[in-house]
């Protein structure tokens, strides 16, 4: 492990879920991972 007294910093990222949330106006990206088929079907391609 890392010594928290010696090393500090920030972690952030722009994964696919966050990009999709921004594109489609989803306020909480956790809904992408709840596997609610009714929600996910909104993003299915025909």
PDB file of C-alpha atoms in Angstrom:
ATOM      1  CA  UNK A   1       0.000   0.000   0.000  1.00  0.00           C
ATOM      2  CA  UNK A   2       0.812   3.659  -0.099  1.00  0.00           C
ATOM      3  CA  UNK A   3       1.715   5.794   2.878  1.00  0.00           C
ATOM      4  CA  UNK A   4      -1.169   8.284   3.138  1.00  0.00           C
ATOM      5  CA  UNK A   5       1.026  10.637   5.139  1.00  0.00           C
ATOM      6  CA  UNK A   6       3.562  10.848   2.318  1.00  0.00           C
ATOM      7  CA  UNK A   7       1.404  10.724  -0.821  1.00  0.00           C
ATOM      8  CA  UNK A   8      -1.760  12.727  -1.468  1.00  0.00           C
ATOM      9  CA  UNK A   9      -3.731  13.510  -4.587  1.00  0.00           C
ATOM     10  CA  UNK A  10      -6.962  13.341  -6.495  1.00  0.00           C
ATOM     11  CA  UNK A  11      -8.423  10.660  -8.731  1.00  0.00           C
ATOM     12  CA  UNK A  12     -10.911  11.376 -11.481  1.00  0.00           C
ATOM     13  CA  UNK A  13     -11.851  10.040 -14.860  1.00  0.00           C
ATOM     14  CA  UNK A  14     -14.170  10.223 -17.827  1.00  0.00           C
ATOM     15  CA  UNK A  15     -15.363   6.669 -18.356  1.00  0.00           C
ATOM     16  CA  UNK A  16     -18.074   5.593 -20.780  1.00  0.00           C
ATOM     17  CA  UNK A  17     -20.834   5.828 -18.149  1.00  0.00           C
ATOM     18  CA  UNK A  18     -19.960   9.422 -17.294  1.00  0.00           C
ATOM     19  CA  UNK A  19     -19.786  10.413 -20.967  1.00  0.00           C
ATOM     20  CA  UNK A  20     -23.184   8.773 -21.630  1.00  0.00           C
ATOM     21  CA  UNK A  21     -24.644  10.560 -18.594  1.00  0.00           C
ATOM     22  CA  UNK A  22     -23.487  13.908 -19.960  1.00  0.00           C
ATOM     23  CA  UNK A  23     -24.741  13.134 -23.470  1.00  0.00           C
ATOM     24  CA  UNK A  24     -28.207  11.955 -22.378  1.00  0.00           C
ATOM     25  CA  UNK A  25     -28.718  14.233 -19.370  1.00  0.00           C
ATOM     26  CA  UNK A  26     -28.678  11.456 -16.774  1.00  0.00           C
ATOM     27  CA  UNK A  27     -28.188  13.066 -13.372  1.00  0.00           C
ATOM     28  CA  UNK A  28     -26.933   9.976 -11.505  1.00  0.00           C
ATOM     29  CA  UNK A  29     -24.601   7.570 -13.345  1.00  0.00           C
ATOM     30  CA  UNK A  30     -25.283   4.794 -10.840  1.00  0.00           C
ATOM     31  CA  UNK A  31     -28.515   3.986 -12.699  1.00  0.00           C
ATOM     32  CA  UNK A  32     -26.436   2.609 -15.594  1.00  0.00           C
ATOM     33  CA  UNK A  33     -25.126  -0.103 -13.266  1.00  0.00           C
ATOM     34  CA  UNK A  34     -28.438  -1.068 -11.626  1.00  0.00           C
ATOM     35  CA  UNK A  35     -29.379  -3.224 -14.663  1.00  0.00           C
ATOM     36  CA  UNK A  36     -32.940  -1.897 -14.817  1.00  0.00           C
ATOM     37  CA  UNK A  37     -33.982  -3.041 -18.280  1.00  0.00           C
ATOM     38  CA  UNK A  38     -36.678  -0.338 -18.526  1.00  0.00           C
ATOM     39  CA  UNK A  39     -34.033   2.360 -18.090  1.00  0.00           C
ATOM     40  CA  UNK A  40     -31.425   0.701 -20.302  1.00  0.00           C
ATOM     41  CA  UNK A  41     -33.879   0.110 -23.173  1.00  0.00           C
ATOM     42  CA  UNK A  42     -34.087   3.869 -23.663  1.00  0.00           C
ATOM     43  CA  UNK A  43     -30.545   3.738 -25.055  1.00  0.00           C
ATOM     44  CA  UNK A  44     -30.891   0.634 -27.250  1.00  0.00           C
ATOM     45  CA  UNK A  45     -30.328   1.155 -30.935  1.00  0.00           C
ATOM     46  CA  UNK A  46     -33.075  -0.048 -33.308  1.00  0.00           C
TER      47      UNK A  46
END
